[in-house]
Amino acid sequence: MQEKGTISIHTENIFPIIKKFLYSDHEIFLRELVSNAVDATQKVKRLASLGEYTGDLGETRVEVSVNKKKKTITISDAGIGMTAEEIKKYINQIAFSGATEFVEKFKDAGDAKEIIGKFGLGFYSAFMVAGKVEIDSLSYQEGAEPAKWICDGSTEFEITEGKRKTRGTTITLHVNDDSEEFLEDFRIQQILDKYAKFLPIEVKFGEKDEQVEDGTDKEGKPKYKTVKKDNIINNTDPIWTKSPADLTDEDYLNFYKELYPFSEDPLFWIHLNVDYPFELTGILYFPKLKNDFEMQKNKIQLYSRQVFITDEVKDVVPEFLMLLHGIIDSPDIPLNVSRSYLQSDGNVKKINSYITKKVADKLGELFKKERESYESKWDDIGLFVKYGMISEEKFYDKAKDFALVKNVDGKCFTIEEYEKHIEANQTDKDKNKIWLYASNPAKQDSFISAAKDKGYDVLVLDSPIDSHFVNHMEQQLKTTQVKRVDADNLNKLIDKDEKPELVLNDEQKESLKGVFEKAIDSKTYTVNVDGLSPNDAPVTVTMPEFMRRMKEMQATGGGGGFNMFGAMPDNYEVTVNGNHPLADKILKADAEEAQGGLAKQAFDLALLSQGLLEGKDLTDFIKRSTEILGK
C-alpha cells in the first residue's frame, strides 16, 4: 500500500497560517495531541464495555517520549487506532473542510485560544513545532492493516503501510530548529504538569528516581536504595469527579494542598455537580482572604473533561467569585471562541448564575446552622461577601441576610439586626439611622471613646473595599447614613437638633477664629467656631465625609466619575469648640504670641489625634510640649 496526494483545501497553504496565528501559544500542541490520545483510549474502553470490542484491552496508558538525538517527540496510545481510509477522512478531509471559513474568520485573530480546536485543527497544532509529522496507526477493527501517514508541513501527504503491531496510534514530531526547547525533558514535564495533571487516562513520561526501603543497617535503622519508577504525570481520578457522599473533609483538604502546595488550609468548600441544563462539576474553596485583591485572583482553574484549559476565568465566573480557589470542569463552556462570544453565550450565563447561587446558598446555610463558627470566620470571608454584594445584584439579594457587621467590641450583627440595635439612639432629626464606624480603631480611639460615652455603637470597617461597601449600603438602605467616627463632631455626625448654644458673642467668635487662622496659616484648613459641649475636644480636624470617601474609593479602584478626587489637594475643616474652657483662656491671654501658642498647640493636638502631624511640625510640637511641661 502506497499513496501520495494533496490535502484538498481551497486556499493557500494553511500551515504557515497555523504557525502564524498559533505561534504565541505553541506549547498547546502537546495538550492537543495528548488529549486526542486520551480520547482515542477512552473510546476503545467504551467499546469494550459495550461488548463491541472483544480483544484484550491491555495497558491503556498514553506515553510521551523525547529523543534529543533524533530531534523527535512521540505521543503513543493504545486507543481505537485508524485505518488508512480513516486517516484520510479525519486527518486530511475533515481537518480542512472548513479551511476557507477558518482563514476568513480568524485572519485577524490575535489569541491562540480563539483558534485551537476549531475546524478539527487540534492535530495540526503539531506543525507549530514540527517540520515533519508521522502517524503510525493500527485500528481496533478485526483484520485491520497498520497505516502510516507522513506530511512535511506542505499540502502534500503520503500514506504507506505502517509498522504498528498493536492497536493504537503513534504520532512522531520531527521538531524544527526554532522549537528545540521542546526537546528538553524539563520543558515537556512542565507542559504535561500544566495541562495533563488530571487527565482520565494515565500519561507516562519516562522514568523517575524513587527511594525505597532496603533492609536495615547495623543499628537497625532502615536503609534506602534508589529505584527507577514510571513517571506517571496525572491523577486520573480527581475528587471533583466523585460523589460528595464518598469524600471526607480530609480528601478535600488533601486535594487543596495538591492544587496550592504552600497555602493555608481553606475555610470551607462547595462541591459543584450539575448535569442539566448544562454539564458542570468542580470544587470551589474559600481561602483565608488577605487584604490584597490581586494576590487572590486567578486561582480558579478551568478544565474541559479533565483537560486544563486556563486559569483566566473572568468571563465564566462572576468577578467577585474570582477570589475563590479551585476547579471548574465543564465541556459546555465554549473554549475556543472570542471573549465577546463567551460573555454573550447562554450556557456561560447559566453557569455564572448557578455558581453564584450555589455560593450564596452555602454561605446562607453555614450562617443558619453554625452561626458561631460563621462569625469566627467573618474576618476572612467578609471581604469576599462585601465584594459580591457590591458587584452582583442577585448575590446581594441573598447575602443581605448573612452579611455581618462587627463593632469595636467584637460583637457581630446582621444588617437587619444592626438597624434595630441603633434605631433608638442613633436616629437623627431627619429620621435617618446613622452608622458610625472606625477604619483604624487604634488611631481613632479617642473618637470611639467619645462616641461610646454618648451611648453610641461604633463599627469596624477597615477592609480595602469598605468605602465602596459603605456607599452601596446607603443606596440600598435609603434612610441610613454611614459616617466615620472621626469625620466630624458627634453632634454633627448624629444631628438630633440638640446643639448647645455658643457662649461667645459675635466679636469674640470672630476674634477666636482669627487667632486660629493666623496660628495655622494654611489654605488647606478652613476654620469654624462652633457651640459644642464643654466636654468635647477643644479643636477637631476633619475632612468632609464626601470628599474623603471618594478619595478612598479612588485609591482602591473604582469611584466612577469621582477619580478626579484622587488628584485634588486635601482640604480639611477645623472646628474650634467655642464653649470649651480653652477658648476663654485664649481670648483672655495677654499677648498675641501667647494666644497663637495656645491655638497652635490645640490645633497640633487635633492633628495628632488624626495621625496628620508629621515631619517638622511633629518635632516642633514635641519641643513645645516639653517646654510647657518644664514651666
XYZ file of C-alpha atoms in Angstrom, residues 404-415 417-427 433-439 444-445 447-461 480-486 490 493-494 496:
58
model
C -22.342 40.753 59.062
C -21.086 43.993 60.538
C -18.840 43.882 63.575
C -18.482 46.594 66.204
C -15.339 47.695 68.041
C -16.208 45.309 70.905
C -16.174 42.334 68.510
C -19.956 41.777 68.508
C -21.475 40.728 65.153
C -24.864 41.729 63.734
C -26.724 41.054 60.504
C -27.701 44.253 58.700
C -30.177 43.269 63.490
C -27.877 46.293 63.435
C -30.540 48.623 62.097
C -32.736 47.631 65.061
C -29.800 47.849 67.504
C -29.060 51.514 66.763
C -32.572 52.732 65.929
C -33.400 54.168 69.358
C -30.170 56.061 69.994
C -28.631 56.778 66.580
C -31.502 58.284 64.584
C -30.282 55.955 61.115
C -26.583 56.748 61.447
C -23.952 54.006 61.373
C -20.714 55.213 62.953
C -17.578 53.329 62.019
C -13.826 53.292 62.557
C -11.403 52.423 59.764
C -9.318 56.659 66.193
C -9.572 55.529 69.806
C -13.207 59.450 68.853
C -14.522 55.939 69.599
C -14.372 56.657 73.354
C -16.275 59.920 72.894
C -18.974 58.096 70.889
C -19.278 55.339 73.489
C -19.606 57.980 76.251
C -22.751 59.131 74.470
C -24.021 55.525 74.288
C -23.335 55.236 70.548
C -22.183 51.999 68.872
C -19.154 52.076 66.527
C -18.495 49.521 63.781
C -15.111 48.451 62.412
C -14.966 48.832 58.610
C -29.377 55.001 56.623
C -26.208 57.070 56.514
C -22.737 55.716 57.288
C -20.198 58.108 58.824
C -16.662 57.664 60.031
C -16.441 58.360 63.744
C -13.699 60.980 63.286
C -20.502 63.816 67.233
C -22.463 63.311 62.859
C -25.750 62.442 64.572
C -30.534 65.498 66.822
